[in-house]
């Protein structure tokens, strides 16, 4: 299996690049943000709980997203691999993911970390708010809270995987195709 984590701050292009990567490598896309928005749209108890947290730009509890990912792994047996987007976002989520994959006799192959400056992140998310319909994209205070949360809780995920020599840093500024090529180069290097 080829299991990849696409890592980076909010607005770094994970969603855009994920779509291209899953098509090229035949992977199953697992985005906890998308899974949570689906729960909100269908008004499940989990969705109602998550909505209030996401509207503040904060992370939903680890056990909630770990449970969602665990179910998604069980529902997708026999795939070529998974592309994790927006997960793991804390050290506890990283440890849980490693254990879940180990139970399935597999592991994370590579962590691709997109690097984008803060001003560019804010401007991209504000631009995305025109079409995304996401409340958390439309308000600059919420965008900033998400970036603060990223520095406080999520940036450590990169350090966690660095210990296992799995991280490749990629410049996330430039054209979509340039960034995609750089990501593919790292994946192809890993595969060869
Ligand atoms: P972005 O990367 O642009 O912030 P996402 O769709 O990945 O967009 O996440 C949107 C929101 O969903 C986050 O701000 C957070 O509240 C929640 N969320 C998504 N993934 C996780 C996760 N792995 N752990 C906790 N909260 C999450």
PDB file of C-alpha atoms and ligand atoms in Angstrom:
ATOM      1  CA  UNK A   1       0.000   0.000   0.000  1.00  0.00           C
ATOM      2  CA  UNK A   2       1.018   3.576  -0.589  1.00  0.00           C
ATOM      3  CA  UNK A   3      -0.138   5.723   2.341  1.00  0.00           C
ATOM      4  CA  UNK A   4       0.628   9.411   2.139  1.00  0.00           C
ATOM      5  CA  UNK A   5       0.017  12.322   4.511  1.00  0.00           C
ATOM      6  CA  UNK A   6      -0.403  15.659   2.786  1.00  0.00           C
ATOM      7  CA  UNK A   7       0.529  18.112   5.503  1.00  0.00           C
ATOM      8  CA  UNK A   8       0.440  21.884   5.805  1.00  0.00           C
ATOM      9  CA  UNK A   9      -1.356  24.860   7.353  1.00  0.00           C
ATOM     10  CA  UNK A  10      -4.939  25.822   6.433  1.00  0.00           C
ATOM     11  CA  UNK A  11      -4.962  27.216   2.902  1.00  0.00           C
ATOM     12  CA  UNK A  12      -1.694  25.573   1.879  1.00  0.00           C
ATOM     13  CA  UNK A  13      -3.364  23.731  -1.013  1.00  0.00           C
ATOM     14  CA  UNK A  14      -3.926  20.285   0.489  1.00  0.00           C
ATOM     15  CA  UNK A  15      -7.422  19.918  -0.980  1.00  0.00           C
ATOM     16  CA  UNK A  16      -6.406  21.011  -4.497  1.00  0.00           C
ATOM     17  CA  UNK A  17      -3.319  18.819  -4.630  1.00  0.00           C
ATOM     18  CA  UNK A  18      -5.151  15.857  -3.045  1.00  0.00           C
ATOM     19  CA  UNK A  19      -7.586  15.677  -5.951  1.00  0.00           C
ATOM     20  CA  UNK A  20      -4.715  15.485  -8.443  1.00  0.00           C
ATOM     21  CA  UNK A  21      -2.685  12.996  -6.392  1.00  0.00           C
ATOM     22  CA  UNK A  22      -5.535  10.522  -5.833  1.00  0.00           C
ATOM     23  CA  UNK A  23      -6.266  10.524  -9.564  1.00  0.00           C
ATOM     24  CA  UNK A  24      -2.633   9.900 -10.519  1.00  0.00           C
ATOM     25  CA  UNK A  25      -1.785   7.257  -7.906  1.00  0.00           C
ATOM     26  CA  UNK A  26      -5.208   5.624  -7.462  1.00  0.00           C
ATOM     27  CA  UNK A  27      -5.471   6.439  -3.771  1.00  0.00           C
ATOM     28  CA  UNK A  28      -8.476   6.821  -1.493  1.00  0.00           C
ATOM     29  CA  UNK A  29      -8.797  10.429  -0.304  1.00  0.00           C
ATOM     30  CA  UNK A  30      -9.499  10.784   3.423  1.00  0.00           C
ATOM     31  CA  UNK A  31     -10.083  14.406   4.437  1.00  0.00           C
ATOM     32  CA  UNK A  32     -11.282  14.830   8.018  1.00  0.00           C
ATOM     33  CA  UNK A  33     -12.504  18.346   7.118  1.00  0.00           C
ATOM     34  CA  UNK A  34     -14.708  16.888   4.350  1.00  0.00           C
ATOM     35  CA  UNK A  35     -15.902  14.065   6.614  1.00  0.00           C
ATOM     36  CA  UNK A  36     -16.826  16.596   9.320  1.00  0.00           C
ATOM     37  CA  UNK A  37     -18.614  18.879   6.833  1.00  0.00           C
ATOM     38  CA  UNK A  38     -20.610  15.843   5.669  1.00  0.00           C
ATOM     39  CA  UNK A  39     -21.644  15.175   9.274  1.00  0.00           C
ATOM     40  CA  UNK A  40     -22.704  18.832   9.573  1.00  0.00           C
ATOM     41  CA  UNK A  41     -24.672  18.749   6.318  1.00  0.00           C
ATOM     42  CA  UNK A  42     -26.567  15.625   7.389  1.00  0.00           C
ATOM     43  CA  UNK A  43     -27.090  17.073  10.887  1.00  0.00           C
ATOM     44  CA  UNK A  44     -25.819  14.095  12.846  1.00  0.00           C
ATOM     45  CA  UNK A  45     -25.157  14.563  16.608  1.00  0.00           C
ATOM     46  CA  UNK A  46     -21.422  14.467  15.800  1.00  0.00           C
ATOM     47  CA  UNK A  47     -21.923  17.147  13.127  1.00  0.00           C
ATOM     48  CA  UNK A  48     -23.852  19.400  15.483  1.00  0.00           C
ATOM     49  CA  UNK A  49     -21.064  19.109  18.095  1.00  0.00           C
ATOM     50  CA  UNK A  50     -18.317  19.677  15.508  1.00  0.00           C
ATOM     51  CA  UNK A  51     -19.992  22.693  13.890  1.00  0.00           C
ATOM     52  CA  UNK A  52     -19.768  24.827  17.030  1.00  0.00           C
ATOM     53  CA  UNK A  53     -16.053  24.043  17.372  1.00  0.00           C
ATOM     54  CA  UNK A  54     -15.180  24.529  13.700  1.00  0.00           C
ATOM     55  CA  UNK A  55     -16.945  27.909  13.640  1.00  0.00           C
ATOM     56  CA  UNK A  56     -14.433  29.075  16.257  1.00  0.00           C
ATOM     57  CA  UNK A  57     -11.491  27.838  14.199  1.00  0.00           C
ATOM     58  CA  UNK A  58     -10.579  25.254  16.855  1.00  0.00           C
ATOM     59  CA  UNK A  59      -9.768  21.577  16.446  1.00  0.00           C
ATOM     60  CA  UNK A  60     -12.492  19.038  17.163  1.00  0.00           C
ATOM     61  CA  UNK A  61     -11.565  16.451  19.849  1.00  0.00           C
ATOM     62  CA  UNK A  62      -9.011  13.799  18.912  1.00  0.00           C
ATOM     63  CA  UNK A  63     -11.328  10.874  19.729  1.00  0.00           C
ATOM     64  CA  UNK A  64     -13.937  12.185  17.265  1.00  0.00           C
ATOM     65  CA  UNK A  65     -11.611  12.394  14.249  1.00  0.00           C
ATOM     66  CA  UNK A  66      -9.708   9.228  15.191  1.00  0.00           C
ATOM     67  CA  UNK A  67     -13.049   7.359  15.290  1.00  0.00           C
ATOM     68  CA  UNK A  68     -13.992   8.719  11.857  1.00  0.00           C
ATOM     69  CA  UNK A  69     -10.645   7.673  10.363  1.00  0.00           C
ATOM     70  CA  UNK A  70     -10.798   4.237  11.974  1.00  0.00           C
ATOM     71  CA  UNK A  71     -14.223   3.602  10.380  1.00  0.00           C
ATOM     72  CA  UNK A  72     -13.047   4.926   7.019  1.00  0.00           C
ATOM     73  CA  UNK A  73     -10.051   2.541   7.045  1.00  0.00           C
ATOM     74  CA  UNK A  74     -12.378  -0.392   7.766  1.00  0.00           C
ATOM     75  CA  UNK A  75     -14.790   0.646   5.016  1.00  0.00           C
ATOM     76  CA  UNK A  76     -12.060   0.806   2.364  1.00  0.00           C
ATOM     77  CA  UNK A  77     -10.295  -2.532   2.480  1.00  0.00           C
ATOM     78  CA  UNK A  78      -8.407  -3.449  -0.658  1.00  0.00           C
ATOM     79  CA  UNK A  79      -7.525   0.060  -1.862  1.00  0.00           C
ATOM     80  CA  UNK A  80      -4.049   0.873  -3.276  1.00  0.00           C
ATOM     81  CA  UNK A  81      -3.444   3.253  -0.427  1.00  0.00           C
ATOM     82  CA  UNK A  82      -4.770   6.302   1.421  1.00  0.00           C
ATOM     83  CA  UNK A  83      -4.107   9.975   1.032  1.00  0.00           C
ATOM     84  CA  UNK A  84      -4.627  11.646   4.413  1.00  0.00           C
ATOM     85  CA  UNK A  85      -5.556  15.328   4.105  1.00  0.00           C
ATOM     86  CA  UNK A  86      -6.024  17.427   7.249  1.00  0.00           C
ATOM     87  CA  UNK A  87      -5.257  14.404   9.421  1.00  0.00           C
ATOM     88  CA  UNK A  88      -3.345  13.823  11.660  1.00  0.00           C
ATOM     89  CA  UNK A  89      -3.488  17.293  13.208  1.00  0.00           C
ATOM     90  CA  UNK A  90      -2.110  16.544  16.688  1.00  0.00           C
ATOM     91  CA  UNK A  91       0.563  14.284  18.117  1.00  0.00           C
ATOM     92  CA  UNK A  92      -2.144  12.030  19.639  1.00  0.00           C
ATOM     93  CA  UNK A  93      -3.761  11.677  16.203  1.00  0.00           C
ATOM     94  CA  UNK A  94      -0.372  10.773  14.688  1.00  0.00           C
ATOM     95  CA  UNK A  95       0.214   8.038  17.253  1.00  0.00           C
ATOM     96  CA  UNK A  96      -3.324   6.708  16.796  1.00  0.00           C
ATOM     97  CA  UNK A  97      -2.948   6.636  13.008  1.00  0.00           C
ATOM     98  CA  UNK A  98       0.315   4.715  13.225  1.00  0.00           C
ATOM     99  CA  UNK A  99      -1.379   2.123  15.464  1.00  0.00           C
ATOM    100  CA  UNK A 100      -4.428   1.805  13.198  1.00  0.00           C
ATOM    101  CA  UNK A 101      -2.221   1.276  10.144  1.00  0.00           C
ATOM    102  CA  UNK A 102      -0.043  -1.218  12.003  1.00  0.00           C
ATOM    103  CA  UNK A 103      -3.151  -3.290  12.766  1.00  0.00           C
ATOM    104  CA  UNK A 104      -3.650  -3.443   9.007  1.00  0.00           C
ATOM    105  CA  UNK A 105       0.018  -4.423   8.467  1.00  0.00           C
ATOM    106  CA  UNK A 106       0.830  -1.181   6.728  1.00  0.00           C
ATOM    107  CA  UNK A 107       2.302   2.246   7.537  1.00  0.00           C
ATOM    108  CA  UNK A 108       2.787   5.827   6.390  1.00  0.00           C
ATOM    109  CA  UNK A 109       5.205   5.881   3.457  1.00  0.00           C
ATOM    110  CA  UNK A 110       5.827   9.610   3.220  1.00  0.00           C
ATOM    111  CA  UNK A 111       4.688  12.936   4.692  1.00  0.00           C
ATOM    112  CA  UNK A 112       4.591  15.721   2.117  1.00  0.00           C
ATOM    113  CA  UNK A 113       4.685  19.058   3.938  1.00  0.00           C
ATOM    114  CA  UNK A 114       3.540  22.109   1.961  1.00  0.00           C
ATOM    115  CA  UNK A 115       5.170  25.381   3.019  1.00  0.00           C
ATOM    116  CA  UNK A 116       3.315  28.648   2.439  1.00  0.00           C
ATOM    117  CA  UNK A 117       3.795  32.062   4.084  1.00  0.00           C
ATOM    118  CA  UNK A 118       1.133  33.390   6.409  1.00  0.00           C
ATOM    119  CA  UNK A 119       0.006  36.396   4.341  1.00  0.00           C
ATOM    120  CA  UNK A 120      -0.477  34.126   1.331  1.00  0.00           C
ATOM    121  CA  UNK A 121      -2.502  31.642   3.432  1.00  0.00           C
ATOM    122  CA  UNK A 122      -4.905  34.340   4.606  1.00  0.00           C
ATOM    123  CA  UNK A 123      -5.343  35.773   1.135  1.00  0.00           C
ATOM    124  CA  UNK A 124      -5.969  32.334  -0.418  1.00  0.00           C
ATOM    125  CA  UNK A 125      -8.582  31.392   2.183  1.00  0.00           C
ATOM    126  CA  UNK A 126     -10.359  34.738   1.791  1.00  0.00           C
ATOM    127  CA  UNK A 127     -10.409  34.180  -1.954  1.00  0.00           C
ATOM    128  CA  UNK A 128     -11.686  30.620  -1.456  1.00  0.00           C
ATOM    129  CA  UNK A 129     -14.516  31.950   0.749  1.00  0.00           C
ATOM    130  CA  UNK A 130     -16.125  33.446  -2.361  1.00  0.00           C
ATOM    131  CA  UNK A 131     -16.907  29.932  -3.620  1.00  0.00           C
ATOM    132  CA  UNK A 132     -16.379  27.480  -0.747  1.00  0.00           C
ATOM    133  CA  UNK A 133     -19.535  28.367   1.172  1.00  0.00           C
ATOM    134  CA  UNK A 134     -17.508  27.738   4.326  1.00  0.00           C
ATOM    135  CA  UNK A 135     -18.281  29.999   7.300  1.00  0.00           C
ATOM    136  CA  UNK A 136     -14.768  29.403   8.641  1.00  0.00           C
ATOM    137  CA  UNK A 137     -13.279  30.848   5.427  1.00  0.00           C
ATOM    138  CA  UNK A 138     -15.335  34.042   5.399  1.00  0.00           C
ATOM    139  CA  UNK A 139     -14.119  35.674   8.619  1.00  0.00           C
ATOM    140  CA  UNK A 140     -10.519  36.807   9.033  1.00  0.00           C
ATOM    141  CA  UNK A 141     -10.607  36.323  12.833  1.00  0.00           C
ATOM    142  CA  UNK A 142     -11.584  32.671  12.356  1.00  0.00           C
ATOM    143  CA  UNK A 143      -8.874  32.221   9.708  1.00  0.00           C
ATOM    144  CA  UNK A 144      -6.301  33.617  12.151  1.00  0.00           C
ATOM    145  CA  UNK A 145      -7.599  31.365  14.949  1.00  0.00           C
ATOM    146  CA  UNK A 146      -7.096  28.355  12.643  1.00  0.00           C
ATOM    147  CA  UNK A 147      -3.511  29.408  11.951  1.00  0.00           C
ATOM    148  CA  UNK A 148      -2.854  29.900  15.688  1.00  0.00           C
ATOM    149  CA  UNK A 149      -4.314  26.425  16.351  1.00  0.00           C
ATOM    150  CA  UNK A 150      -2.034  25.061  13.613  1.00  0.00           C
ATOM    151  CA  UNK A 151       1.084  26.480  15.279  1.00  0.00           C
ATOM    152  CA  UNK A 152      -0.045  25.408  18.756  1.00  0.00           C
ATOM    153  CA  UNK A 153      -1.137  21.820  18.043  1.00  0.00           C
ATOM    154  CA  UNK A 154      -0.492  20.728  14.459  1.00  0.00           C
ATOM    155  CA  UNK A 155       3.037  21.825  13.563  1.00  0.00           C
ATOM    156  CA  UNK A 156       4.344  19.137  15.996  1.00  0.00           C
ATOM    157  CA  UNK A 157       3.010  16.466  13.619  1.00  0.00           C
ATOM    158  CA  UNK A 158       5.879  17.342  11.279  1.00  0.00           C
ATOM    159  CA  UNK A 159       8.420  16.843  14.102  1.00  0.00           C
ATOM    160  CA  UNK A 160       6.770  13.540  15.002  1.00  0.00           C
ATOM    161  CA  UNK A 161       7.275  12.117  11.484  1.00  0.00           C
ATOM    162  CA  UNK A 162      10.746  13.670  11.157  1.00  0.00           C
ATOM    163  CA  UNK A 163      11.860  11.234  13.863  1.00  0.00           C
ATOM    164  CA  UNK A 164      11.068   8.453  11.387  1.00  0.00           C
ATOM    165  CA  UNK A 165      12.687  10.297   8.458  1.00  0.00           C
ATOM    166  CA  UNK A 166       9.395  10.426   6.588  1.00  0.00           C
ATOM    167  CA  UNK A 167       9.024  14.164   5.939  1.00  0.00           C
ATOM    168  CA  UNK A 168       9.648  15.890   2.615  1.00  0.00           C
ATOM    169  CA  UNK A 169       9.208  19.678   2.593  1.00  0.00           C
ATOM    170  CA  UNK A 170       7.788  21.223  -0.543  1.00  0.00           C
ATOM    171  CA  UNK A 171       7.406  24.863  -1.474  1.00  0.00           C
ATOM    172  CA  UNK A 172       3.647  25.403  -1.660  1.00  0.00           C
ATOM    173  CA  UNK A 173       3.828  28.713  -3.553  1.00  0.00           C
ATOM    174  CA  UNK A 174       3.844  28.785  -7.344  1.00  0.00           C
ATOM    175  CA  UNK A 175       1.429  27.342  -9.883  1.00  0.00           C
ATOM    176  CA  UNK A 176      -0.787  24.362  -9.034  1.00  0.00           C
ATOM    177  CA  UNK A 177       1.031  22.303 -11.685  1.00  0.00           C
ATOM    178  CA  UNK A 178       4.515  23.242 -10.444  1.00  0.00           C
ATOM    179  CA  UNK A 179       3.602  22.206  -6.916  1.00  0.00           C
ATOM    180  CA  UNK A 180       1.961  19.007  -8.179  1.00  0.00           C
ATOM    181  CA  UNK A 181       5.139  18.113 -10.112  1.00  0.00           C
ATOM    182  CA  UNK A 182       7.264  18.652  -7.003  1.00  0.00           C
ATOM    183  CA  UNK A 183       4.951  16.407  -4.957  1.00  0.00           C
ATOM    184  CA  UNK A 184       4.998  13.673  -7.636  1.00  0.00           C
ATOM    185  CA  UNK A 185       8.786  13.813  -7.805  1.00  0.00           C
ATOM    186  CA  UNK A 186       9.013  13.035  -4.078  1.00  0.00           C
ATOM    187  CA  UNK A 187       6.498  10.203  -4.361  1.00  0.00           C
ATOM    188  CA  UNK A 188       8.216   8.711  -7.415  1.00  0.00           C
ATOM    189  CA  UNK A 189      11.607   8.928  -5.650  1.00  0.00           C
ATOM    190  CA  UNK A 190      10.108   7.073  -2.742  1.00  0.00           C
ATOM    191  CA  UNK A 191       8.658   4.383  -5.024  1.00  0.00           C
ATOM    192  CA  UNK A 192      11.849   3.775  -7.017  1.00  0.00           C
TER     193      UNK A 192
HETATM  194  P1  LIG B   1      -8.263  23.766   6.422  1.00  0.00           P
HETATM  195  O1  LIG B   1      -7.082  22.855   6.250  1.00  0.00           O
HETATM  196  O2  LIG B   1      -8.371  24.776   5.334  1.00  0.00           O
HETATM  197  O3  LIG B   1      -8.371  24.361   7.784  1.00  0.00           O
HETATM  198  P2  LIG B   1     -10.066  21.503   6.799  1.00  0.00           P
HETATM  199  O4  LIG B   1     -11.251  21.180   5.988  1.00  0.00           O
HETATM  200  O5  LIG B   1      -8.941  20.528   6.817  1.00  0.00           O
HETATM  201  O6  LIG B   1      -9.590  22.915   6.270  1.00  0.00           O
HETATM  202  O7  LIG B   1     -10.504  21.721   8.327  1.00  0.00           O
HETATM  203  C1  LIG B   1     -11.582  22.560   8.690  1.00  0.00           C
HETATM  204  C2  LIG B   1     -11.846  22.451  10.205  1.00  0.00           C
HETATM  205  O8  LIG B   1     -12.259  21.111  10.524  1.00  0.00           O
HETATM  206  C3  LIG B   1     -10.651  22.689  11.118  1.00  0.00           C
HETATM  207  O9  LIG B   1     -10.463  24.055  11.389  1.00  0.00           O
HETATM  208  C4  LIG B   1     -11.055  21.892  12.369  1.00  0.00           C
HETATM  209  O10 LIG B   1     -12.005  22.595  13.150  1.00  0.00           O
HETATM  210  C5  LIG B   1     -11.764  20.693  11.794  1.00  0.00           C
HETATM  211  N1  LIG B   1     -10.820  19.548  11.568  1.00  0.00           N
HETATM  212  C6  LIG B   1     -10.477  19.016  10.357  1.00  0.00           C
HETATM  213  N2  LIG B   1      -9.626  18.003  10.513  1.00  0.00           N
HETATM  214  C7  LIG B   1      -9.394  17.887  11.851  1.00  0.00           C
HETATM  215  C8  LIG B   1      -8.582  17.043  12.657  1.00  0.00           C
HETATM  216  N3  LIG B   1      -7.807  16.094  12.103  1.00  0.00           N
HETATM  217  N4  LIG B   1      -8.583  17.214  13.995  1.00  0.00           N
HETATM  218  C9  LIG B   1      -9.359  18.146  14.560  1.00  0.00           C
HETATM  219  N5  LIG B   1     -10.144  18.992  13.877  1.00  0.00           N
HETATM  220  C10 LIG B   1     -10.172  18.868  12.533  1.00  0.00           C
END
